[in-house]
Amino acid sequence: MTGAIKSQSGRLTEAEAIERAKQGDGEAFEVLYNLHKRRVYSLCLRMTANTAQAEDLTQEAFLQLFRKIGTFRGESAFSTWLHRMAVNVVLMHLRKKGLPVVPLEDTMETDEDTTKKEPGAQDASLAGAVDRLELQRAVEALPPGYRSIFVLHDVEGFEHNEIAEMVGCSIGNSKSQLHKARLKLRDALKKHRAEKAKR
Amino acid sequence: MNCAEFQKALPEFAEPQRDTALQAHLRSCSDCSLLVSDLDSIVAAAPSLAASEDPNPQIWLQLEAALKNEGLIRQPAAPLLVPPPQEGRGWRLSWALPVAAAVALTIGLLVYRPSTHQNLQSTGKTAVTEPAAAVQTAAATNAGINEDQDLLEVVGTQSPTMRAEYAANLKDVNAYIRDAEDAAKANPDDEQAQESVMNAYEQRSMLYEMAMDRSLP
């Protein structure tokens, strides 16, 4: 994400806001918050599928960021730094709640279970584009571990090696669980479309 | 390669079409080809979920209070005082803006309350009510632009930086309202889509409240 452009109306750039925030400037904090709030909040909401928790975690992520902003030296992009911090806040929260941050290791099902056909649902294709709203619902309905992997990789763009490091699993596990998450989403989307077609 | 082997190998390949063995199977198997096509559609749609939601404006107020408590904000943010009531404008804005925000929220309630919409459709009054709703929406949009300009004028008199911030916030929340309204129109029976519209209008209303809270002496 690029920083704010200093416009004719006097809007601060991201770099200026960071420097002023290090001095304790309230406006600068607000500028940084406004620049990144959507991305952080959306991440928290997707990972938890719970509005109240997402709001608390957004606040916590920014609070941690602003506590540590004095140590930011600009080696990485500010948005990358913040984003990584937000992911860690959410993962910590999930762990505290006892929710799996990576899918439980195939205790309940096998690949065959995940891909097996359901009568009347699996034969049809999704046929083209997937609507954001229907995908959002399907993601919310995923079990927490699958949801984390899918959001981190496909929504937020983290690589498997980064995910493996963050959630504490192998790269191979991250890949296979992502695949299963996508298969579950495919099933859910088809089921939803089939129900919609019946109405 | 059969289907089971193909599907076992699939997680390893971000783009299975580029692997020769997988490609050969894909060409000969419509089921696996459909599977890959569906998964591609999901992957293509996934980034649309990033940065797609606006948080409740109250979060910033709580965060700001926490930052002040911890001493991280050392200079108070520039107070956005309503300009003195020269020529009678200041006092008018001080009550007119919250009222305008409340009106916008009420219009949102009237136009998009799902039960009302469904009841009217079921009684065959859709042809009469939909143009009325469209007129209300258009009126709300025009009124909204004027209200936003008034708000930004007040904010801008005290802090150009905050004016830019509020302008950006209003732009975001208005875009959110438009998106939510489009989704609600496309899915009139979808309660979640209708709730999104209400949520969007509430967020706009909260922005106004925040600006006015800052402006009070």
Short mmCIF file of N, CA and C in Angstrom, two decimals, chain A residues 12-157:
data_model
loop_
_atom_site.label_atom_id
_atom_site.label_comp_id
_atom_site.label_asym_id
_atom_site.label_seq_id
_atom_site.Cartn_x
_atom_site.Cartn_y
_atom_site.Cartn_z
N LEU A 12 -1.02 14.85 4.99
CA LEU A 12 0.32 14.35 5.28
C LEU A 12 0.66 13.13 4.44
N THR A 13 1.93 12.98 4.05
CA THR A 13 2.35 11.72 3.47
C THR A 13 2.50 10.71 4.60
N GLU A 14 2.56 9.44 4.23
CA GLU A 14 2.72 8.40 5.25
C GLU A 14 4.05 8.60 6.00
N ALA A 15 5.11 8.89 5.24
CA ALA A 15 6.43 9.05 5.87
C ALA A 15 6.41 10.21 6.86
N GLU A 16 5.76 11.31 6.48
CA GLU A 16 5.67 12.46 7.40
C GLU A 16 4.86 12.10 8.63
N ALA A 17 3.77 11.37 8.40
CA ALA A 17 2.92 10.98 9.53
C ALA A 17 3.69 10.08 10.49
N ILE A 18 4.49 9.17 9.95
CA ILE A 18 5.28 8.27 10.82
C ILE A 18 6.24 9.09 11.69
N GLU A 19 6.93 10.01 11.05
CA GLU A 19 7.89 10.82 11.82
C GLU A 19 7.20 11.65 12.88
N ARG A 20 6.04 12.22 12.53
CA ARG A 20 5.32 13.03 13.51
C ARG A 20 4.71 12.16 14.62
N ALA A 21 4.27 10.95 14.25
CA ALA A 21 3.73 10.04 15.27
C ALA A 21 4.80 9.66 16.28
N LYS A 22 6.04 9.53 15.80
CA LYS A 22 7.14 9.20 16.72
C LYS A 22 7.33 10.31 17.77
N GLN A 23 6.90 11.53 17.40
CA GLN A 23 6.99 12.66 18.34
C GLN A 23 5.74 12.78 19.20
N GLY A 24 4.78 11.87 19.00
CA GLY A 24 3.56 11.90 19.81
C GLY A 24 2.47 12.79 19.28
N ASP A 25 2.49 13.02 17.98
CA ASP A 25 1.49 13.91 17.36
C ASP A 25 0.17 13.15 17.12
N GLY A 26 -0.88 13.60 17.78
CA GLY A 26 -2.17 12.91 17.68
C GLY A 26 -2.74 12.85 16.27
N GLU A 27 -2.59 13.95 15.53
CA GLU A 27 -3.11 13.97 14.16
C GLU A 27 -2.41 12.94 13.30
N ALA A 28 -1.11 12.80 13.53
CA ALA A 28 -0.33 11.85 12.72
C ALA A 28 -0.79 10.42 12.99
N PHE A 29 -1.10 10.12 14.26
CA PHE A 29 -1.63 8.79 14.57
C PHE A 29 -2.94 8.55 13.81
N GLU A 30 -3.76 9.59 13.79
CA GLU A 30 -5.06 9.43 13.13
C GLU A 30 -4.89 9.24 11.62
N VAL A 31 -3.92 9.97 11.06
CA VAL A 31 -3.66 9.81 9.61
C VAL A 31 -3.24 8.36 9.33
N LEU A 32 -2.33 7.84 10.14
CA LEU A 32 -1.85 6.46 9.92
C LEU A 32 -2.98 5.46 10.11
N TYR A 33 -3.79 5.72 11.13
CA TYR A 33 -4.93 4.82 11.36
C TYR A 33 -5.86 4.82 10.15
N ASN A 34 -6.17 6.01 9.65
CA ASN A 34 -7.10 6.09 8.52
C ASN A 34 -6.54 5.46 7.25
N LEU A 35 -5.23 5.55 7.10
CA LEU A 35 -4.61 4.95 5.91
C LEU A 35 -4.74 3.43 5.90
N HIS A 36 -4.68 2.83 7.07
CA HIS A 36 -4.56 1.37 7.13
C HIS A 36 -5.72 0.65 7.81
N LYS A 37 -6.70 1.39 8.28
CA LYS A 37 -7.77 0.77 9.09
C LYS A 37 -8.56 -0.27 8.31
N ARG A 38 -8.85 0.01 7.04
CA ARG A 38 -9.68 -0.93 6.28
C ARG A 38 -9.00 -2.28 6.13
N ARG A 39 -7.72 -2.21 5.81
CA ARG A 39 -7.01 -3.47 5.57
C ARG A 39 -6.87 -4.27 6.86
N VAL A 40 -6.54 -3.58 7.95
CA VAL A 40 -6.36 -4.28 9.23
C VAL A 40 -7.69 -4.84 9.72
N TYR A 41 -8.73 -3.99 9.66
CA TYR A 41 -10.03 -4.46 10.16
C TYR A 41 -10.55 -5.62 9.32
N SER A 42 -10.41 -5.52 8.01
CA SER A 42 -10.89 -6.60 7.13
C SER A 42 -10.15 -7.90 7.44
N LEU A 43 -8.84 -7.79 7.66
CA LEU A 43 -8.06 -8.98 8.02
C LEU A 43 -8.61 -9.60 9.31
N CYS A 44 -8.82 -8.76 10.33
CA CYS A 44 -9.32 -9.27 11.62
C CYS A 44 -10.70 -9.89 11.46
N LEU A 45 -11.54 -9.24 10.66
CA LEU A 45 -12.90 -9.74 10.48
C LEU A 45 -12.90 -11.07 9.72
N ARG A 46 -12.09 -11.16 8.69
CA ARG A 46 -12.04 -12.41 7.92
C ARG A 46 -11.50 -13.56 8.77
N MET A 47 -10.49 -13.25 9.58
CA MET A 47 -9.87 -14.32 10.37
C MET A 47 -10.76 -14.80 11.50
N THR A 48 -11.56 -13.88 12.09
CA THR A 48 -12.36 -14.27 13.25
C THR A 48 -13.82 -14.54 12.88
N ALA A 49 -14.29 -13.93 11.78
CA ALA A 49 -15.71 -14.01 11.39
C ALA A 49 -16.60 -13.50 12.51
N ASN A 50 -16.12 -12.50 13.23
CA ASN A 50 -16.88 -11.97 14.37
C ASN A 50 -16.59 -10.47 14.47
N THR A 51 -17.65 -9.66 14.32
CA THR A 51 -17.46 -8.21 14.26
C THR A 51 -16.87 -7.64 15.56
N ALA A 52 -17.41 -8.06 16.70
CA ALA A 52 -16.93 -7.51 17.98
C ALA A 52 -15.46 -7.85 18.21
N GLN A 53 -15.11 -9.11 17.93
CA GLN A 53 -13.71 -9.51 18.10
C GLN A 53 -12.81 -8.76 17.12
N ALA A 54 -13.30 -8.59 15.90
CA ALA A 54 -12.50 -7.89 14.88
C ALA A 54 -12.24 -6.44 15.30
N GLU A 55 -13.22 -5.82 15.91
CA GLU A 55 -13.04 -4.43 16.37
C GLU A 55 -12.01 -4.37 17.50
N ASP A 56 -12.13 -5.29 18.45
CA ASP A 56 -11.15 -5.32 19.55
C ASP A 56 -9.73 -5.57 19.03
N LEU A 57 -9.63 -6.50 18.09
CA LEU A 57 -8.31 -6.86 17.58
C LEU A 57 -7.72 -5.74 16.73
N THR A 58 -8.57 -5.03 16.01
CA THR A 58 -8.08 -3.89 15.23
C THR A 58 -7.48 -2.85 16.17
N GLN A 59 -8.21 -2.58 17.24
CA GLN A 59 -7.72 -1.61 18.22
C GLN A 59 -6.39 -2.09 18.83
N GLU A 60 -6.34 -3.36 19.17
CA GLU A 60 -5.13 -3.92 19.79
C GLU A 60 -3.94 -3.86 18.82
N ALA A 61 -4.21 -4.18 17.55
CA ALA A 61 -3.12 -4.17 16.56
C ALA A 61 -2.55 -2.76 16.41
N PHE A 62 -3.43 -1.77 16.32
CA PHE A 62 -2.94 -0.39 16.17
C PHE A 62 -2.25 0.10 17.46
N LEU A 63 -2.78 -0.34 18.58
CA LEU A 63 -2.16 0.06 19.85
C LEU A 63 -0.73 -0.47 19.92
N GLN A 64 -0.57 -1.73 19.55
CA GLN A 64 0.78 -2.32 19.56
C GLN A 64 1.69 -1.59 18.57
N LEU A 65 1.11 -1.27 17.41
CA LEU A 65 1.89 -0.57 16.39
C LEU A 65 2.38 0.77 16.92
N PHE A 66 1.46 1.52 17.53
CA PHE A 66 1.82 2.87 17.97
C PHE A 66 2.78 2.82 19.17
N ARG A 67 2.67 1.76 19.97
CA ARG A 67 3.64 1.61 21.06
C ARG A 67 5.06 1.41 20.52
N LYS A 68 5.13 0.74 19.37
CA LYS A 68 6.45 0.37 18.84
C LYS A 68 6.90 1.27 17.69
N ILE A 69 6.13 2.29 17.40
CA ILE A 69 6.44 3.06 16.19
C ILE A 69 7.81 3.73 16.27
N GLY A 70 8.26 4.01 17.49
CA GLY A 70 9.58 4.61 17.65
C GLY A 70 10.70 3.71 17.15
N THR A 71 10.42 2.40 17.07
CA THR A 71 11.47 1.47 16.62
C THR A 71 11.41 1.24 15.11
N PHE A 72 10.41 1.81 14.44
CA PHE A 72 10.30 1.59 12.99
C PHE A 72 11.38 2.39 12.28
N ARG A 73 12.22 1.69 11.52
CA ARG A 73 13.34 2.35 10.86
C ARG A 73 13.17 2.38 9.33
N GLY A 74 12.09 1.82 8.86
CA GLY A 74 11.83 1.91 7.42
C GLY A 74 12.53 0.87 6.58
N GLU A 75 13.09 -0.20 7.24
CA GLU A 75 13.73 -1.24 6.43
C GLU A 75 12.69 -1.97 5.58
N SER A 76 11.50 -2.14 6.13
CA SER A 76 10.42 -2.73 5.34
C SER A 76 9.33 -1.67 5.19
N ALA A 77 8.37 -1.97 4.29
CA ALA A 77 7.27 -1.03 4.13
C ALA A 77 6.48 -0.98 5.43
N PHE A 78 6.01 0.20 5.74
CA PHE A 78 5.23 0.37 6.98
C PHE A 78 4.01 -0.54 6.97
N SER A 79 3.35 -0.64 5.81
CA SER A 79 2.13 -1.46 5.73
C SER A 79 2.45 -2.93 5.98
N THR A 80 3.62 -3.39 5.50
CA THR A 80 4.03 -4.78 5.72
C THR A 80 4.25 -5.02 7.21
N TRP A 81 4.91 -4.07 7.83
CA TRP A 81 5.21 -4.16 9.27
C TRP A 81 3.90 -4.23 10.06
N LEU A 82 2.99 -3.32 9.76
CA LEU A 82 1.72 -3.27 10.46
C LEU A 82 0.90 -4.55 10.22
N HIS A 83 0.92 -4.98 8.98
CA HIS A 83 0.12 -6.12 8.59
C HIS A 83 0.57 -7.38 9.32
N ARG A 84 1.87 -7.54 9.38
CA ARG A 84 2.45 -8.69 10.08
C ARG A 84 2.08 -8.64 11.56
N MET A 85 2.10 -7.43 12.11
CA MET A 85 1.76 -7.27 13.52
C MET A 85 0.29 -7.63 13.75
N ALA A 86 -0.56 -7.20 12.83
CA ALA A 86 -1.99 -7.48 12.96
C ALA A 86 -2.25 -8.98 12.88
N VAL A 87 -1.56 -9.65 11.97
CA VAL A 87 -1.73 -11.11 11.85
C VAL A 87 -1.33 -11.78 13.16
N ASN A 88 -0.21 -11.33 13.73
CA ASN A 88 0.25 -11.94 14.99
C ASN A 88 -0.74 -11.71 16.12
N VAL A 89 -1.34 -10.52 16.16
CA VAL A 89 -2.35 -10.22 17.18
C VAL A 89 -3.53 -11.17 17.04
N VAL A 90 -3.98 -11.38 15.80
CA VAL A 90 -5.14 -12.26 15.58
C VAL A 90 -4.78 -13.71 15.92
N LEU A 91 -3.61 -14.15 15.48
CA LEU A 91 -3.22 -15.55 15.75
C LEU A 91 -3.10 -15.78 17.26
N MET A 92 -2.54 -14.81 17.95
CA MET A 92 -2.41 -14.92 19.41
C MET A 92 -3.80 -15.04 20.05
N HIS A 93 -4.71 -14.24 19.55
CA HIS A 93 -6.08 -14.26 20.07
C HIS A 93 -6.72 -15.64 19.83
N LEU A 94 -6.54 -16.17 18.63
CA LEU A 94 -7.12 -17.48 18.31
C LEU A 94 -6.53 -18.55 19.21
N ARG A 95 -5.23 -18.46 19.44
CA ARG A 95 -4.57 -19.46 20.30
C ARG A 95 -5.10 -19.36 21.73
N LYS A 96 -5.25 -18.12 22.20
CA LYS A 96 -5.76 -17.93 23.57
C LYS A 96 -7.16 -18.52 23.72
N LYS A 97 -7.94 -18.42 22.65
CA LYS A 97 -9.30 -18.95 22.71
C LYS A 97 -9.34 -20.46 22.49
N GLY A 98 -8.18 -21.02 22.23
CA GLY A 98 -8.10 -22.46 22.02
C GLY A 98 -8.55 -22.88 20.63
N LEU A 99 -8.63 -21.90 19.71
CA LEU A 99 -9.04 -22.25 18.34
C LEU A 99 -7.80 -22.59 17.53
N PRO A 100 -7.89 -23.57 16.65
CA PRO A 100 -6.72 -23.94 15.85
C PRO A 100 -6.38 -22.86 14.83
N VAL A 101 -5.10 -22.48 14.77
CA VAL A 101 -4.69 -21.50 13.75
C VAL A 101 -4.30 -22.22 12.47
N VAL A 102 -4.13 -23.52 12.58
CA VAL A 102 -3.92 -24.35 11.40
C VAL A 102 -4.89 -25.52 11.56
N PRO A 103 -5.45 -26.02 10.46
CA PRO A 103 -6.46 -27.07 10.60
C PRO A 103 -5.93 -28.27 11.37
N LEU A 104 -6.78 -28.83 12.18
CA LEU A 104 -6.39 -30.03 12.92
C LEU A 104 -5.97 -31.09 11.91
N GLU A 105 -4.90 -31.77 12.21
CA GLU A 105 -4.24 -32.60 11.20
C GLU A 105 -5.05 -33.82 10.80
N ASP A 106 -6.00 -33.58 9.92
CA ASP A 106 -6.72 -34.69 9.27
C ASP A 106 -7.26 -35.71 10.27
N THR A 107 -7.69 -35.24 11.42
CA THR A 107 -8.22 -36.20 12.39
C THR A 107 -9.64 -36.61 12.05
N MET A 108 -10.36 -35.70 11.46
CA MET A 108 -11.76 -35.95 11.21
C MET A 108 -12.06 -36.39 9.79
N GLU A 109 -11.15 -36.12 8.88
CA GLU A 109 -11.49 -36.39 7.49
C GLU A 109 -10.22 -36.66 6.68
N THR A 110 -10.43 -37.18 5.53
CA THR A 110 -9.33 -37.45 4.62
C THR A 110 -9.54 -36.65 3.35
N ASP A 111 -8.55 -36.65 2.49
CA ASP A 111 -8.69 -35.95 1.21
C ASP A 111 -9.92 -36.44 0.47
N GLU A 112 -10.13 -37.76 0.57
CA GLU A 112 -11.25 -38.34 -0.17
C GLU A 112 -12.58 -37.79 0.34
N ASP A 113 -12.63 -37.60 1.69
CA ASP A 113 -13.87 -37.05 2.25
C ASP A 113 -14.12 -35.66 1.71
N THR A 114 -13.05 -34.88 1.65
CA THR A 114 -13.19 -33.49 1.25
C THR A 114 -13.63 -33.34 -0.20
N THR A 115 -13.15 -34.29 -1.04
CA THR A 115 -13.44 -34.13 -2.46
C THR A 115 -14.59 -35.00 -2.93
N LYS A 116 -15.17 -35.78 -2.02
CA LYS A 116 -16.19 -36.71 -2.50
C LYS A 116 -17.41 -35.94 -3.01
N LYS A 117 -18.11 -36.56 -3.92
CA LYS A 117 -19.23 -35.88 -4.56
C LYS A 117 -20.47 -35.92 -3.70
N GLU A 118 -21.19 -34.83 -3.75
CA GLU A 118 -22.49 -34.79 -3.11
C GLU A 118 -23.54 -34.81 -4.21
N PRO A 119 -24.57 -35.63 -4.04
CA PRO A 119 -25.55 -35.75 -5.11
C PRO A 119 -26.14 -34.40 -5.49
N GLY A 120 -26.11 -34.13 -6.77
CA GLY A 120 -26.75 -32.92 -7.26
C GLY A 120 -25.97 -31.65 -7.04
N ALA A 121 -24.86 -31.75 -6.32
CA ALA A 121 -24.12 -30.51 -6.04
C ALA A 121 -22.79 -30.48 -6.75
N GLN A 122 -22.11 -31.60 -6.78
CA GLN A 122 -20.72 -31.61 -7.20
C GLN A 122 -20.56 -31.67 -8.71
N ASP A 123 -21.59 -32.06 -9.41
CA ASP A 123 -21.45 -32.21 -10.84
C ASP A 123 -21.43 -30.87 -11.57
N ALA A 124 -22.10 -29.90 -11.00
CA ALA A 124 -22.15 -28.60 -11.66
C ALA A 124 -20.88 -27.82 -11.36
N SER A 125 -20.52 -26.94 -12.30
CA SER A 125 -19.37 -26.09 -12.08
C SER A 125 -19.84 -24.77 -11.50
N LEU A 126 -18.92 -24.04 -10.88
CA LEU A 126 -19.28 -22.70 -10.40
C LEU A 126 -19.51 -21.76 -11.58
N ALA A 127 -19.01 -22.17 -12.73
CA ALA A 127 -19.25 -21.45 -13.99
C ALA A 127 -18.95 -19.96 -13.88
N GLY A 128 -17.69 -19.68 -13.80
CA GLY A 128 -17.28 -18.28 -13.91
C GLY A 128 -17.05 -17.59 -12.59
N ALA A 129 -17.27 -16.29 -12.60
CA ALA A 129 -16.87 -15.45 -11.48
C ALA A 129 -17.63 -15.79 -10.20
N VAL A 130 -16.93 -15.61 -9.08
CA VAL A 130 -17.54 -15.83 -7.77
C VAL A 130 -17.82 -14.47 -7.15
N ASP A 131 -19.04 -14.28 -6.69
CA ASP A 131 -19.46 -13.01 -6.11
C ASP A 131 -18.80 -12.80 -4.74
N ARG A 132 -18.40 -11.56 -4.45
CA ARG A 132 -17.71 -11.28 -3.19
C ARG A 132 -18.55 -11.64 -1.97
N LEU A 133 -19.82 -11.29 -2.03
CA LEU A 133 -20.70 -11.53 -0.87
C LEU A 133 -20.85 -13.03 -0.58
N GLU A 134 -21.02 -13.81 -1.63
CA GLU A 134 -21.20 -15.25 -1.41
C GLU A 134 -19.89 -15.90 -0.95
N LEU A 135 -18.77 -15.40 -1.48
CA LEU A 135 -17.48 -15.93 -1.03
C LEU A 135 -17.25 -15.55 0.45
N GLN A 136 -17.60 -14.32 0.79
CA GLN A 136 -17.43 -13.85 2.16
C GLN A 136 -18.18 -14.76 3.13
N ARG A 137 -19.41 -15.12 2.77
CA ARG A 137 -20.20 -16.00 3.63
C ARG A 137 -19.59 -17.39 3.75
N ALA A 138 -19.12 -17.88 2.62
CA ALA A 138 -18.53 -19.22 2.63
C ALA A 138 -17.27 -19.23 3.50
N VAL A 139 -16.49 -18.16 3.43
CA VAL A 139 -15.27 -18.07 4.24
C VAL A 139 -15.64 -18.02 5.73
N GLU A 140 -16.67 -17.25 6.04
CA GLU A 140 -17.10 -17.15 7.44
C GLU A 140 -17.50 -18.51 8.00
N ALA A 141 -18.04 -19.35 7.13
CA ALA A 141 -18.54 -20.66 7.58
C ALA A 141 -17.43 -21.71 7.66
N LEU A 142 -16.24 -21.39 7.17
CA LEU A 142 -15.13 -22.36 7.23
C LEU A 142 -14.73 -22.59 8.69
N PRO A 143 -14.28 -23.80 9.01
CA PRO A 143 -13.69 -24.01 10.35
C PRO A 143 -12.48 -23.07 10.52
N PRO A 144 -12.24 -22.58 11.77
CA PRO A 144 -11.23 -21.53 11.99
C PRO A 144 -9.86 -21.81 11.36
N GLY A 145 -9.35 -23.02 11.50
CA GLY A 145 -8.02 -23.31 10.96
C GLY A 145 -7.95 -23.15 9.46
N TYR A 146 -8.94 -23.67 8.76
CA TYR A 146 -8.97 -23.52 7.30
C TYR A 146 -9.13 -22.06 6.92
N ARG A 147 -9.96 -21.38 7.70
CA ARG A 147 -10.20 -19.96 7.39
C ARG A 147 -8.90 -19.17 7.49
N SER A 148 -8.11 -19.43 8.53
CA SER A 148 -6.85 -18.70 8.71
C SER A 148 -5.94 -18.90 7.51
N ILE A 149 -5.77 -20.16 7.12
CA ILE A 149 -4.85 -20.45 6.01
C ILE A 149 -5.34 -19.78 4.73
N PHE A 150 -6.63 -19.89 4.45
CA PHE A 150 -7.17 -19.32 3.22
C PHE A 150 -7.02 -17.79 3.21
N VAL A 151 -7.37 -17.18 4.35
CA VAL A 151 -7.29 -15.71 4.41
C VAL A 151 -5.85 -15.25 4.26
N LEU A 152 -4.95 -15.92 4.97
CA LEU A 152 -3.55 -15.48 4.92
C LEU A 152 -2.97 -15.64 3.51
N HIS A 153 -3.29 -16.73 2.83
CA HIS A 153 -2.69 -16.97 1.52
C HIS A 153 -3.45 -16.29 0.39
N ASP A 154 -4.72 -16.63 0.26
CA ASP A 154 -5.45 -16.19 -0.94
C ASP A 154 -6.00 -14.77 -0.82
N VAL A 155 -6.34 -14.36 0.40
CA VAL A 155 -6.88 -13.00 0.56
C VAL A 155 -5.75 -12.00 0.80
N GLU A 156 -4.86 -12.33 1.72
CA GLU A 156 -3.84 -11.36 2.12
C GLU A 156 -2.52 -11.49 1.37
N GLY A 157 -2.34 -12.59 0.68
CA GLY A 157 -1.18 -12.72 -0.19
C GLY A 157 0.11 -13.17 0.46
#
